[in-house]
mmCIF file of C-alpha atoms in Angstrom:
data_model
loop_
_atom_site.group_PDB
_atom_site.id
_atom_site.type_symbol
_atom_site.label_atom_id
_atom_site.label_comp_id
_atom_site.label_asym_id
_atom_site.label_seq_id
_atom_site.Cartn_x
_atom_site.Cartn_y
_atom_site.Cartn_z
ATOM 1 C CA UNK A 116 152.019 50.376 -36.118
ATOM 2 C CA UNK A 117 152.534 46.371 -36.433
ATOM 3 C CA UNK A 118 151.976 44.306 -32.851
ATOM 4 C CA UNK A 119 154.879 43.323 -31.353
ATOM 5 C CA UNK A 120 156.241 40.028 -31.205
ATOM 6 C CA UNK A 121 155.802 37.310 -28.934
ATOM 7 C CA UNK A 122 153.622 34.449 -28.229
ATOM 8 C CA UNK A 123 150.766 35.291 -27.322
ATOM 9 C CA UNK A 124 149.173 35.040 -23.827
ATOM 10 C CA UNK A 125 145.765 33.814 -24.743
ATOM 11 C CA UNK A 126 144.361 32.031 -27.234
ATOM 12 C CA UNK A 127 140.612 31.086 -27.859
ATOM 13 C CA UNK A 128 139.737 27.881 -31.221
ATOM 14 C CA UNK A 129 136.724 27.356 -32.834
ATOM 15 C CA UNK A 130 135.066 29.167 -30.264
ATOM 16 C CA UNK A 131 131.216 28.614 -30.523
ATOM 17 C CA UNK A 132 128.373 30.409 -28.857
ATOM 18 C CA UNK A 133 124.242 30.702 -29.086
ATOM 19 C CA UNK A 134 122.662 32.995 -27.491
ATOM 20 C CA UNK A 135 118.481 31.503 -27.468
ATOM 21 C CA UNK A 136 118.566 30.514 -31.088
ATOM 22 C CA UNK A 137 120.683 32.328 -32.421
ATOM 23 C CA UNK A 138 124.130 31.068 -33.582
ATOM 24 C CA UNK A 139 126.318 34.066 -32.163
ATOM 25 C CA UNK A 140 130.109 33.338 -32.821
ATOM 26 C CA UNK A 141 130.258 30.378 -35.512
ATOM 27 C CA UNK A 142 133.933 29.392 -34.810
ATOM 28 C CA UNK A 143 136.456 32.025 -33.062
ATOM 29 C CA UNK A 144 139.682 31.792 -33.694
ATOM 30 C CA UNK A 145 141.670 34.704 -31.771
ATOM 31 C CA UNK A 146 145.546 35.528 -29.559
ATOM 32 C CA UNK A 147 147.156 37.645 -28.152
ATOM 33 C CA UNK A 148 150.768 38.681 -27.371
ATOM 34 C CA UNK A 149 152.041 40.923 -24.718
ATOM 35 C CA UNK A 150 152.371 44.062 -26.003
ATOM 36 C CA UNK A 151 149.456 43.841 -28.528
ATOM 37 C CA UNK A 152 146.569 45.963 -28.369
ATOM 38 C CA UNK A 153 144.282 44.583 -30.610
ATOM 39 C CA UNK A 154 141.111 46.547 -31.472
ATOM 40 C CA UNK A 155 138.084 44.522 -32.194
ATOM 41 C CA UNK A 156 135.857 46.010 -33.570
ATOM 42 C CA UNK A 157 132.043 43.861 -36.143
ATOM 43 C CA UNK A 158 128.193 45.684 -36.585
ATOM 44 C CA UNK A 159 126.674 46.337 -33.354
ATOM 45 C CA UNK A 160 125.238 43.028 -32.022
ATOM 46 C CA UNK A 161 128.575 40.887 -33.327
ATOM 47 C CA UNK A 162 128.694 40.313 -30.354
ATOM 48 C CA UNK A 163 131.913 41.840 -29.786
ATOM 49 C CA UNK A 164 131.123 42.526 -25.289
ATOM 50 C CA UNK A 165 129.876 38.525 -24.980
ATOM 51 C CA UNK A 166 133.554 37.495 -26.267
ATOM 52 C CA UNK A 167 135.219 40.115 -23.904
ATOM 53 C CA UNK A 168 132.496 38.177 -21.100
ATOM 54 C CA UNK A 169 133.861 34.854 -22.924
ATOM 55 C CA UNK A 170 138.181 35.710 -21.569
ATOM 56 C CA UNK A 171 137.951 37.024 -19.149
ATOM 57 C CA UNK A 172 134.994 34.081 -17.709
ATOM 58 C CA UNK A 173 132.461 35.259 -17.118
ATOM 59 C CA UNK A 174 131.264 33.150 -19.686
ATOM 60 C CA UNK A 175 130.578 30.190 -21.731
ATOM 61 C CA UNK A 176 131.730 29.812 -24.964
ATOM 62 C CA UNK A 177 129.345 26.507 -26.297
ATOM 63 C CA UNK A 178 132.642 24.795 -27.775
ATOM 64 C CA UNK A 179 136.138 25.354 -29.067
ATOM 65 C CA UNK A 180 138.884 26.161 -27.043
ATOM 66 C CA UNK A 181 140.578 29.025 -24.479
ATOM 67 C CA UNK A 182 143.760 28.582 -22.869
ATOM 68 C CA UNK A 183 145.495 31.143 -21.025
ATOM 69 C CA UNK A 184 149.108 30.782 -20.145
ATOM 70 C CA UNK A 185 149.326 30.150 -16.190
ATOM 71 C CA UNK A 186 149.006 32.722 -13.928
ATOM 72 C CA UNK A 187 147.634 35.112 -16.456
ATOM 73 C CA UNK A 188 145.764 38.107 -15.548
ATOM 74 C CA UNK A 189 142.113 39.227 -16.859
ATOM 75 C CA UNK A 190 141.051 42.414 -15.809
ATOM 76 C CA UNK A 191 137.858 43.573 -17.403
ATOM 77 C CA UNK A 192 135.949 46.963 -17.772
ATOM 78 C CA UNK A 193 133.480 47.387 -18.233
ATOM 79 C CA UNK A 194 131.052 49.796 -20.174
ATOM 80 C CA UNK A 195 129.110 50.997 -16.474
ATOM 81 C CA UNK A 196 131.646 50.270 -13.877
ATOM 82 C CA UNK A 197 129.845 48.500 -10.550
ATOM 83 C CA UNK A 198 130.914 49.760 -7.523
ATOM 84 C CA UNK A 199 129.663 47.356 -5.051
ATOM 85 C CA UNK A 200 130.676 47.411 -2.214
ATOM 86 C CA UNK A 201 132.881 50.166 -1.710
ATOM 87 C CA UNK A 202 132.639 53.248 -0.642
ATOM 88 C CA UNK A 203 135.459 55.573 -1.933
ATOM 89 C CA UNK A 204 137.702 55.876 -4.508
ATOM 90 C CA UNK A 205 140.614 55.035 -3.222
ATOM 91 C CA UNK A 206 139.344 51.708 -0.909
ATOM 92 C CA UNK A 207 137.749 51.030 -4.397
ATOM 93 C CA UNK A 208 141.464 51.178 -6.303
ATOM 94 C CA UNK A 209 143.010 48.632 -3.475
ATOM 95 C CA UNK A 210 140.298 46.320 -3.431
ATOM 96 C CA UNK A 211 143.036 43.198 -4.163
ATOM 97 C CA UNK A 212 147.172 45.045 -3.568
ATOM 98 C CA UNK A 213 149.599 43.712 -1.052
ATOM 99 C CA UNK A 214 149.592 45.996 1.175
ATOM 100 C CA UNK A 215 153.080 46.650 -0.314
ATOM 101 C CA UNK A 216 152.065 47.808 -3.961
ATOM 102 C CA UNK A 217 149.074 50.192 -2.163
ATOM 103 C CA UNK A 218 151.300 53.397 -4.052
ATOM 104 C CA UNK A 219 150.097 51.979 -6.912
ATOM 105 C CA UNK A 220 146.108 52.699 -5.505
ATOM 106 C CA UNK A 221 147.336 56.050 -4.386
ATOM 107 C CA UNK A 222 149.384 57.194 -6.940
ATOM 108 C CA UNK A 223 146.377 56.063 -10.752
ATOM 109 C CA UNK A 224 144.443 57.600 -8.644
ATOM 110 C CA UNK A 225 146.179 61.241 -8.283
ATOM 111 C CA UNK A 226 147.494 60.956 -12.375
ATOM 112 C CA UNK A 227 143.960 60.677 -13.136
ATOM 113 C CA UNK A 228 142.284 63.669 -11.224
ATOM 114 C CA UNK A 229 140.975 61.302 -8.318
ATOM 115 C CA UNK A 230 140.335 62.889 -5.210
ATOM 116 C CA UNK A 231 141.170 59.566 -2.629
ATOM 117 C CA UNK A 232 138.101 59.860 -0.348
ATOM 118 C CA UNK A 233 135.670 61.383 -3.553
ATOM 119 C CA UNK A 234 132.510 59.254 -1.961
ATOM 120 C CA UNK A 235 131.238 57.088 -5.737
ATOM 121 C CA UNK A 236 127.693 57.257 -4.908
ATOM 122 C CA UNK A 237 127.876 60.900 -6.542
ATOM 123 C CA UNK A 238 131.162 60.117 -9.217
ATOM 124 C CA UNK A 239 129.916 61.706 -12.262
ATOM 125 C CA UNK A 240 130.130 59.515 -15.044
ATOM 126 C CA UNK A 241 134.002 60.865 -16.149
ATOM 127 C CA UNK A 242 134.955 60.649 -13.026
ATOM 128 C CA UNK A 243 133.836 57.170 -12.660
ATOM 129 C CA UNK A 244 135.154 56.043 -15.486
ATOM 130 C CA UNK A 245 138.383 57.523 -14.625
ATOM 131 C CA UNK A 246 137.821 55.450 -11.380
ATOM 132 C CA UNK A 247 137.548 52.313 -13.535
ATOM 133 C CA UNK A 248 141.233 53.223 -14.841
ATOM 134 C CA UNK A 249 142.026 53.848 -13.066
ATOM 135 C CA UNK A 250 141.739 50.234 -11.057
ATOM 136 C CA UNK A 251 142.407 49.247 -13.860
ATOM 137 C CA UNK A 252 146.697 50.383 -14.655
ATOM 138 C CA UNK A 253 147.069 49.453 -10.215
ATOM 139 C CA UNK A 254 146.723 46.212 -10.534
ATOM 140 C CA UNK A 255 148.490 46.006 -13.778
ATOM 141 C CA UNK A 256 146.669 42.279 -14.888
ATOM 142 C CA UNK A 257 148.636 40.485 -18.536
ATOM 143 C CA UNK A 258 145.265 40.731 -20.339
ATOM 144 C CA UNK A 259 142.729 44.024 -20.174
ATOM 145 C CA UNK A 260 140.283 43.896 -21.419
ATOM 146 C CA UNK A 261 138.624 47.211 -22.758
ATOM 147 C CA UNK A 262 134.728 48.131 -23.835
ATOM 148 C CA UNK A 263 134.269 51.519 -24.613
ATOM 149 C CA UNK A 264 137.289 52.905 -22.861
ATOM 150 C CA UNK A 265 137.156 56.392 -23.969
ATOM 151 C CA UNK A 266 132.985 57.225 -22.673
ATOM 152 C CA UNK A 267 132.815 59.723 -20.099
ATOM 153 C CA UNK A 268 136.802 60.997 -21.156
ATOM 154 C CA UNK A 269 137.306 64.927 -22.163
ATOM 155 C CA UNK A 270 140.482 65.410 -24.584
ATOM 156 C CA UNK A 271 143.373 65.278 -21.803
ATOM 157 C CA UNK A 272 141.960 62.004 -19.470
ATOM 158 C CA UNK A 273 141.621 59.899 -23.400
ATOM 159 C CA UNK A 274 145.683 61.965 -24.239
ATOM 160 C CA UNK A 275 146.254 60.159 -21.077
ATOM 161 C CA UNK A 276 144.605 56.564 -21.523
ATOM 162 C CA UNK A 277 146.592 56.604 -24.611
ATOM 163 C CA UNK A 278 149.467 56.734 -23.602
ATOM 164 C CA UNK A 279 149.660 55.066 -20.727
ATOM 165 C CA UNK A 280 148.576 52.115 -23.111
ATOM 166 C CA UNK A 281 150.509 52.613 -24.794
ATOM 167 C CA UNK A 282 153.535 52.460 -22.237
ATOM 168 C CA UNK A 283 151.208 49.383 -20.521
ATOM 169 C CA UNK A 284 153.373 45.896 -20.977
ATOM 170 C CA UNK A 285 151.049 43.386 -20.720
ATOM 171 C CA UNK A 286 147.938 42.321 -24.027
ATOM 172 C CA UNK A 287 144.821 44.662 -24.230
ATOM 173 C CA UNK A 288 141.535 43.968 -26.817
ATOM 174 C CA UNK A 289 139.654 47.979 -27.102
ATOM 175 C CA UNK A 290 136.007 47.424 -28.308
ATOM 176 C CA UNK A 291 135.837 51.324 -29.702
ATOM 177 C CA UNK A 292 133.861 53.572 -31.370
ATOM 178 C CA UNK A 293 136.043 56.427 -31.703
ATOM 179 C CA UNK A 294 138.099 55.631 -34.346
ATOM 180 C CA UNK A 295 141.433 58.904 -34.072
ATOM 181 C CA UNK A 296 141.818 56.528 -30.365
ATOM 182 C CA UNK A 297 142.293 53.864 -32.237
ATOM 183 C CA UNK A 298 144.841 54.594 -34.958
ATOM 184 C CA UNK A 299 146.615 55.985 -31.954
ATOM 185 C CA UNK A 300 146.803 52.502 -29.718
ATOM 186 C CA UNK A 301 146.201 49.795 -31.891
ATOM 187 C CA UNK A 302 148.591 47.639 -33.117
ATOM 188 C CA UNK A 303 145.538 44.656 -34.270
ATOM 189 C CA UNK A 304 143.238 44.593 -35.554
ATOM 190 C CA UNK A 305 140.366 41.638 -35.209
ATOM 191 C CA UNK A 306 136.809 42.069 -37.256
ATOM 192 C CA UNK A 307 133.543 39.624 -35.877
ATOM 193 C CA UNK A 308 132.182 39.373 -38.893
ATOM 194 C CA UNK A 309 129.252 36.498 -40.021
ATOM 195 C CA UNK A 310 130.478 34.810 -36.403
ATOM 196 C CA UNK A 311 134.156 34.817 -37.089
ATOM 197 C CA UNK A 312 137.243 36.812 -36.372
ATOM 198 C CA UNK A 313 138.914 38.518 -39.332
ATOM 199 C CA UNK A 314 142.634 39.469 -37.693
ATOM 200 C CA UNK A 315 144.493 42.519 -39.376
ATOM 201 C CA UNK A 316 149.104 42.458 -38.322
ATOM 202 C CA UNK A 317 148.595 45.951 -38.472
ATOM 203 C CA UNK A 318 147.510 49.116 -37.199
ATOM 204 C CA UNK A 319 143.909 50.853 -37.056
ATOM 205 C CA UNK A 320 145.102 52.910 -39.825
ATOM 206 C CA UNK A 321 144.945 50.007 -42.280
ATOM 207 C CA UNK A 322 141.515 48.762 -41.880
ATOM 208 C CA UNK A 323 139.273 49.799 -43.873
ATOM 209 C CA UNK A 324 141.801 49.330 -47.626
ATOM 210 C CA UNK A 325 141.812 45.783 -45.807
ATOM 211 C CA UNK A 326 138.165 45.023 -44.875
ATOM 212 C CA UNK A 327 137.051 45.755 -48.418
ATOM 213 C CA UNK A 328 139.504 43.799 -49.277
ATOM 214 C CA UNK A 329 138.260 40.724 -46.797
ATOM 215 C CA UNK A 330 134.167 42.240 -48.461
ATOM 216 C CA UNK A 331 135.625 41.410 -51.678
ATOM 217 C CA UNK A 332 137.435 38.076 -51.192
ATOM 218 C CA UNK A 333 134.240 36.641 -49.449
ATOM 219 C CA UNK A 334 131.848 37.743 -52.241
ATOM 220 C CA UNK A 335 133.847 36.859 -55.183
ATOM 221 C CA UNK A 336 133.695 32.817 -53.605
ATOM 222 C CA UNK A 337 129.939 33.837 -53.367
ATOM 223 C CA UNK A 338 129.539 34.337 -57.117
ATOM 224 C CA UNK A 339 128.305 38.182 -56.327
ATOM 225 C CA UNK A 340 128.922 41.142 -56.356
ATOM 226 C CA UNK A 341 125.792 43.034 -56.721
ATOM 227 C CA UNK A 342 125.978 47.638 -57.081
ATOM 228 C CA UNK A 343 123.975 49.928 -56.059
ATOM 229 C CA UNK A 344 123.547 53.553 -56.372
ATOM 230 C CA UNK A 345 123.088 54.809 -52.792
ATOM 231 C CA UNK A 346 121.490 58.622 -51.653
ATOM 232 C CA UNK A 347 122.979 59.309 -48.105
ATOM 233 C CA UNK A 348 124.091 62.919 -46.130
ATOM 234 C CA UNK A 349 128.299 62.969 -46.263
ATOM 235 C CA UNK A 350 127.753 65.339 -43.622
ATOM 236 C CA UNK A 351 125.317 67.469 -41.377
ATOM 237 C CA UNK A 352 123.882 69.015 -44.355
ATOM 238 C CA UNK A 353 125.172 67.440 -46.475
ATOM 239 C CA UNK A 354 123.858 65.265 -48.624
ATOM 240 C CA UNK A 355 125.004 62.994 -51.769
ATOM 241 C CA UNK A 356 125.053 60.105 -54.439
ATOM 242 C CA UNK A 357 127.034 56.894 -53.351
ATOM 243 C CA UNK A 358 127.885 55.165 -56.684
ATOM 244 C CA UNK A 359 128.795 50.677 -56.681
ATOM 245 C CA UNK A 360 128.385 49.936 -52.617
ATOM 246 C CA UNK A 361 130.518 46.853 -52.332
ATOM 247 C CA UNK A 362 127.499 44.397 -50.648
ATOM 248 C CA UNK A 363 129.547 42.908 -47.682
ATOM 249 C CA UNK A 364 127.579 42.465 -44.871
ATOM 250 C CA UNK A 365 124.137 41.579 -44.792
ATOM 251 C CA UNK A 366 123.066 45.190 -43.309
ATOM 252 C CA UNK A 367 125.906 47.069 -43.473
ATOM 253 C CA UNK A 368 127.169 47.769 -47.190
ATOM 254 C CA UNK A 369 130.768 49.838 -47.271
ATOM 255 C CA UNK A 370 131.123 52.222 -50.182
ATOM 256 C CA UNK A 371 133.538 54.159 -51.202
ATOM 257 C CA UNK A 372 133.283 58.306 -51.642
ATOM 258 C CA UNK A 373 136.008 60.250 -52.157
ATOM 259 C CA UNK A 374 138.800 58.080 -50.569
ATOM 260 C CA UNK A 375 137.238 57.064 -47.519
ATOM 261 C CA UNK A 376 134.847 54.065 -46.898
ATOM 262 C CA UNK A 377 131.547 54.243 -44.544
ATOM 263 C CA UNK A 378 128.582 52.778 -43.059
ATOM 264 C CA UNK A 379 125.770 52.471 -44.802
ATOM 265 C CA UNK A 380 123.682 50.633 -41.860
ATOM 266 C CA UNK A 381 119.819 51.863 -43.318
ATOM 267 C CA UNK A 382 120.335 50.204 -46.631
ATOM 268 C CA UNK A 383 117.991 47.197 -46.200
ATOM 269 C CA UNK A 384 118.332 45.251 -49.477
ATOM 270 C CA UNK A 385 116.658 41.442 -49.279
ATOM 271 C CA UNK A 386 118.150 37.914 -50.138
ATOM 272 C CA UNK A 387 121.753 39.795 -48.504
#
Protein backbone atom coordinates (compact mmCIF):
# COMPACT_ATOMS: atom_id res chain seq x y z
CA UNK A 1 0.00 0.00 0.00
CA UNK A 2 1.22 3.47 -0.87
CA UNK A 3 0.52 6.64 1.05
CA UNK A 4 -2.22 8.76 -0.50
CA UNK A 5 -1.01 11.91 -2.21
CA UNK A 6 -1.85 15.14 -0.45
CA UNK A 7 -0.30 18.16 1.24
CA UNK A 8 1.21 17.52 4.67
CA UNK A 9 -0.76 18.62 7.72
CA UNK A 10 2.21 18.13 10.07
CA UNK A 11 5.89 18.71 9.31
CA UNK A 12 8.97 18.22 11.50
CA UNK A 13 12.28 19.66 10.31
CA UNK A 14 15.61 19.10 12.03
CA UNK A 15 14.03 18.25 15.39
CA UNK A 16 16.62 17.74 18.13
CA UNK A 17 16.29 16.47 21.68
CA UNK A 18 18.75 15.55 24.41
CA UNK A 19 17.66 13.64 27.49
CA UNK A 20 20.13 14.16 30.29
CA UNK A 21 23.54 13.92 28.68
CA UNK A 22 22.38 11.64 25.86
CA UNK A 23 21.38 13.08 22.44
CA UNK A 24 18.21 11.25 21.37
CA UNK A 25 17.31 13.12 18.16
CA UNK A 26 20.03 14.76 16.10
CA UNK A 27 17.82 16.10 13.31
CA UNK A 28 14.49 14.37 12.71
CA UNK A 29 12.62 15.19 9.50
CA UNK A 30 9.08 13.83 9.20
CA UNK A 31 5.80 14.76 7.59
CA UNK A 32 2.25 13.40 7.74
CA UNK A 33 -0.53 13.84 5.19
CA UNK A 34 -4.26 13.15 5.35
CA UNK A 35 -5.02 9.55 4.48
CA UNK A 36 -1.51 8.44 5.40
CA UNK A 37 -0.99 5.69 7.95
CA UNK A 38 2.68 5.72 8.88
CA UNK A 39 4.38 3.00 10.91
CA UNK A 40 7.08 4.42 13.20
CA UNK A 41 9.70 1.72 13.78
CA UNK A 42 13.07 1.48 15.50
CA UNK A 43 14.90 -0.37 18.22
CA UNK A 44 13.78 -0.12 21.83
CA UNK A 45 15.08 3.12 23.27
CA UNK A 46 15.31 4.87 19.89
CA UNK A 47 12.71 7.41 21.03
CA UNK A 48 9.53 6.38 19.20
CA UNK A 49 7.16 7.22 22.06
CA UNK A 50 9.12 10.40 22.80
CA UNK A 51 8.75 11.56 19.19
CA UNK A 52 5.00 11.02 19.45
CA UNK A 53 4.91 13.14 22.60
CA UNK A 54 6.71 15.94 20.75
CA UNK A 55 4.13 15.83 17.93
CA UNK A 56 1.36 15.83 20.55
CA UNK A 57 3.02 18.90 22.14
CA UNK A 58 3.32 17.02 25.45
CA UNK A 59 7.05 17.85 25.54
CA UNK A 60 9.15 20.40 23.70
CA UNK A 61 12.08 19.66 21.44
CA UNK A 62 15.43 21.36 22.02
CA UNK A 63 15.64 22.54 18.44
CA UNK A 64 14.17 22.31 14.96
CA UNK A 65 10.78 23.26 13.57
CA UNK A 66 7.33 21.72 14.08
CA UNK A 67 4.59 22.96 11.79
CA UNK A 68 0.92 21.98 11.75
CA UNK A 69 -1.81 23.30 9.50
CA UNK A 70 -3.96 25.83 11.42
CA UNK A 71 -6.72 24.14 13.37
CA UNK A 72 -5.08 20.70 13.27
CA UNK A 73 -6.10 18.52 16.21
CA UNK A 74 -3.97 15.54 17.30
CA UNK A 75 -5.06 12.75 19.67
CA UNK A 76 -2.42 10.63 21.40
CA UNK A 77 -3.37 7.10 22.46
CA UNK A 78 -0.95 6.21 25.25
CA UNK A 79 0.11 2.68 26.10
CA UNK A 80 -1.61 3.09 29.47
CA UNK A 81 -4.82 5.19 29.24
CA UNK A 82 -5.40 7.70 32.04
CA UNK A 83 -9.02 7.80 33.23
CA UNK A 84 -8.39 10.18 36.11
CA UNK A 85 -11.44 12.35 36.79
CA UNK A 86 -13.90 10.07 34.98
CA UNK A 87 -16.24 7.41 36.38
CA UNK A 88 -17.91 5.61 33.48
CA UNK A 89 -16.90 4.65 29.95
CA UNK A 90 -19.49 6.97 28.35
CA UNK A 91 -18.40 9.90 30.51
CA UNK A 92 -14.80 9.47 29.37
CA UNK A 93 -15.47 8.88 25.67
CA UNK A 94 -17.95 11.78 25.40
CA UNK A 95 -15.57 14.22 27.14
CA UNK A 96 -15.30 17.43 25.11
CA UNK A 97 -17.90 16.47 22.48
CA UNK A 98 -20.69 18.91 21.65
CA UNK A 99 -24.18 17.76 22.63
CA UNK A 100 -25.13 17.02 19.03
CA UNK A 101 -22.01 14.87 18.66
CA UNK A 102 -22.61 12.63 21.69
CA UNK A 103 -23.95 9.93 19.37
CA UNK A 104 -20.35 9.36 18.25
CA UNK A 105 -19.35 8.29 21.76
CA UNK A 106 -22.30 5.91 22.01
CA UNK A 107 -21.67 4.54 18.52
CA UNK A 108 -17.98 3.87 19.16
CA UNK A 109 -18.57 2.24 22.54
CA UNK A 110 -21.23 0.06 20.95
CA UNK A 111 -18.87 -0.95 18.14
CA UNK A 112 -16.16 -1.84 20.66
CA UNK A 113 -18.60 -3.80 22.83
CA UNK A 114 -18.19 -1.66 25.93
CA UNK A 115 -21.19 -0.96 28.23
CA UNK A 116 -21.87 2.77 28.55
CA UNK A 117 -22.00 2.55 32.34
CA UNK A 118 -18.87 0.44 32.78
CA UNK A 119 -17.02 1.51 35.94
CA UNK A 120 -13.59 2.64 34.74
CA UNK A 121 -12.02 1.59 38.03
CA UNK A 122 -13.04 -1.99 37.26
CA UNK A 123 -12.12 -2.03 33.56
CA UNK A 124 -9.82 -4.84 32.44
CA UNK A 125 -6.77 -4.16 30.30
CA UNK A 126 -8.70 -5.09 27.16
CA UNK A 127 -11.67 -2.94 28.11
CA UNK A 128 -9.43 0.02 28.91
CA UNK A 129 -7.81 -0.26 25.48
CA UNK A 130 -11.19 -0.43 23.74
CA UNK A 131 -12.46 2.59 25.67
CA UNK A 132 -9.34 4.59 24.75
CA UNK A 133 -9.76 3.69 21.08
CA UNK A 134 -13.47 4.58 21.19
CA UNK A 135 -12.49 7.97 22.64
CA UNK A 136 -9.93 8.58 19.90
CA UNK A 137 -12.23 7.71 17.00
CA UNK A 138 -15.28 9.45 18.49
CA UNK A 139 -13.41 12.77 18.45
CA UNK A 140 -12.39 12.30 14.78
CA UNK A 141 -9.07 14.19 15.05
CA UNK A 142 -6.87 15.27 12.17
CA UNK A 143 -3.94 13.20 13.48
CA UNK A 144 -4.03 9.96 15.48
CA UNK A 145 -0.90 9.00 17.40
CA UNK A 146 -1.20 5.34 18.40
CA UNK A 147 1.35 3.82 20.80
CA UNK A 148 1.02 0.01 20.81
CA UNK A 149 -2.73 0.12 20.03
CA UNK A 150 -3.16 -3.67 19.77
CA UNK A 151 -1.99 -4.35 23.33
CA UNK A 152 -4.63 -6.34 25.27
CA UNK A 153 -6.82 -6.74 22.17
CA UNK A 154 -8.11 -10.08 20.87
CA UNK A 155 -8.18 -10.91 17.17
CA UNK A 156 -11.72 -9.60 16.45
CA UNK A 157 -10.85 -6.31 18.16
CA UNK A 158 -7.64 -5.97 16.15
CA UNK A 159 -9.59 -6.60 12.95
CA UNK A 160 -12.07 -3.88 13.97
CA UNK A 161 -9.17 -1.52 14.64
CA UNK A 162 -7.79 -2.24 11.16
CA UNK A 163 -11.18 -1.44 9.63
CA UNK A 164 -11.48 1.82 11.56
CA UNK A 165 -7.97 2.92 10.61
CA UNK A 166 -8.36 2.04 6.94
CA UNK A 167 -11.53 4.18 6.86
CA UNK A 168 -10.00 7.04 8.86
CA UNK A 169 -9.69 10.27 6.86
CA UNK A 170 -6.91 11.90 8.86
CA UNK A 171 -3.23 11.04 9.31
CA UNK A 172 -2.06 8.22 11.57
CA UNK A 173 1.32 7.54 13.18
CA UNK A 174 1.60 4.06 14.68
CA UNK A 175 4.10 2.39 16.99
CA UNK A 176 3.46 -1.36 17.21
CA UNK A 177 5.32 -4.65 17.56
CA UNK A 178 2.46 -6.44 15.76
CA UNK A 179 3.91 -7.09 12.33
CA UNK A 180 0.73 -8.44 10.73
CA UNK A 181 -1.20 -5.42 11.98
CA UNK A 182 1.33 -3.03 10.44
CA UNK A 183 1.27 -4.93 7.15
CA UNK A 184 -2.51 -4.59 7.06
CA UNK A 185 -2.75 -0.86 7.80
CA UNK A 186 0.52 1.03 7.15
CA UNK A 187 0.89 2.96 3.90
CA UNK A 188 4.38 4.24 4.73
CA UNK A 189 7.19 3.59 7.21
CA UNK A 190 9.41 5.93 9.21
CA UNK A 191 12.56 4.24 10.55
CA UNK A 192 13.89 6.07 13.60
CA UNK A 193 17.57 5.18 13.58
CA UNK A 194 20.57 6.79 15.29
CA UNK A 195 18.77 10.05 15.96
CA UNK A 196 17.30 10.60 12.49
CA UNK A 197 14.42 9.25 10.41
CA UNK A 198 14.54 7.34 7.11
CA UNK A 199 11.18 7.27 5.30
CA UNK A 200 9.78 4.59 2.99
CA UNK A 201 6.74 5.53 0.91
CA UNK A 202 5.51 1.96 0.75
CA UNK A 203 3.68 -0.38 3.10
CA UNK A 204 5.33 -2.28 5.92
CA UNK A 205 5.68 -5.46 3.86
CA UNK A 206 8.46 -3.73 1.91
CA UNK A 207 10.30 -2.56 5.01
CA UNK A 208 12.77 -5.38 5.64
CA UNK A 209 14.34 -5.42 2.20
CA UNK A 210 14.49 -1.63 2.16
CA UNK A 211 16.00 -1.50 5.67
CA UNK A 212 18.80 -3.83 4.61
CA UNK A 213 19.52 -1.54 1.67
CA UNK A 214 19.64 1.52 3.93
CA UNK A 215 21.97 -0.28 6.33
CA UNK A 216 24.28 -1.32 3.50
CA UNK A 217 24.47 2.25 2.17
CA UNK A 218 25.38 3.59 5.60
CA UNK A 219 28.07 0.98 6.14
CA UNK A 220 29.51 1.51 2.68
CA UNK A 221 29.93 5.16 3.59
CA UNK A 222 31.87 4.00 6.63
CA UNK A 223 34.01 1.86 4.35
CA UNK A 224 33.41 -1.43 6.11
CA UNK A 225 30.76 -4.15 6.05
CA UNK A 226 31.80 -6.73 8.68
CA UNK A 227 30.38 -10.22 8.41
CA UNK A 228 30.12 -12.81 11.16
CA UNK A 229 28.48 -16.16 11.88
CA UNK A 230 26.17 -16.37 14.88
CA UNK A 231 24.17 -19.24 16.36
CA UNK A 232 20.58 -18.09 16.99
CA UNK A 233 17.23 -19.56 17.91
CA UNK A 234 15.12 -19.52 14.74
CA UNK A 235 12.01 -20.66 16.55
CA UNK A 236 10.92 -22.56 19.66
CA UNK A 237 13.55 -25.27 20.08
CA UNK A 238 15.03 -24.71 16.62
CA UNK A 239 18.61 -23.45 16.36
CA UNK A 240 20.64 -22.59 13.29
CA UNK A 241 23.68 -20.74 12.09
CA UNK A 242 23.30 -17.33 10.47
CA UNK A 243 26.15 -16.49 8.12
CA UNK A 244 27.16 -13.19 6.55
CA UNK A 245 25.35 -11.05 9.09
CA UNK A 246 25.18 -7.39 8.25
CA UNK A 247 26.06 -5.16 11.21
CA UNK A 248 23.82 -2.16 10.57
CA UNK A 249 23.14 -0.81 14.06
CA UNK A 250 25.37 -0.54 17.14
CA UNK A 251 23.59 -3.33 19.04
CA UNK A 252 21.36 -4.98 16.45
CA UNK A 253 22.20 -7.02 13.44
CA UNK A 254 20.23 -7.59 10.29
CA UNK A 255 20.78 -11.16 9.16
CA UNK A 256 19.24 -13.02 6.29
CA UNK A 257 18.25 -16.66 6.74
CA UNK A 258 15.86 -18.47 4.44
CA UNK A 259 14.80 -15.26 2.74
CA UNK A 260 13.86 -13.37 5.92
CA UNK A 261 15.62 -10.94 8.22
CA UNK A 262 16.20 -11.70 11.87
CA UNK A 263 16.95 -8.98 14.37
CA UNK A 264 19.68 -10.23 16.70
CA UNK A 265 19.27 -8.08 19.76
CA UNK A 266 21.69 -10.08 21.89
CA UNK A 267 24.74 -9.85 19.64
CA UNK A 268 27.41 -7.51 21.00
CA UNK A 269 30.57 -6.56 19.19
CA UNK A 270 33.00 -3.85 20.19
CA UNK A 271 33.94 -1.08 17.78
CA UNK A 272 30.50 -0.62 16.14
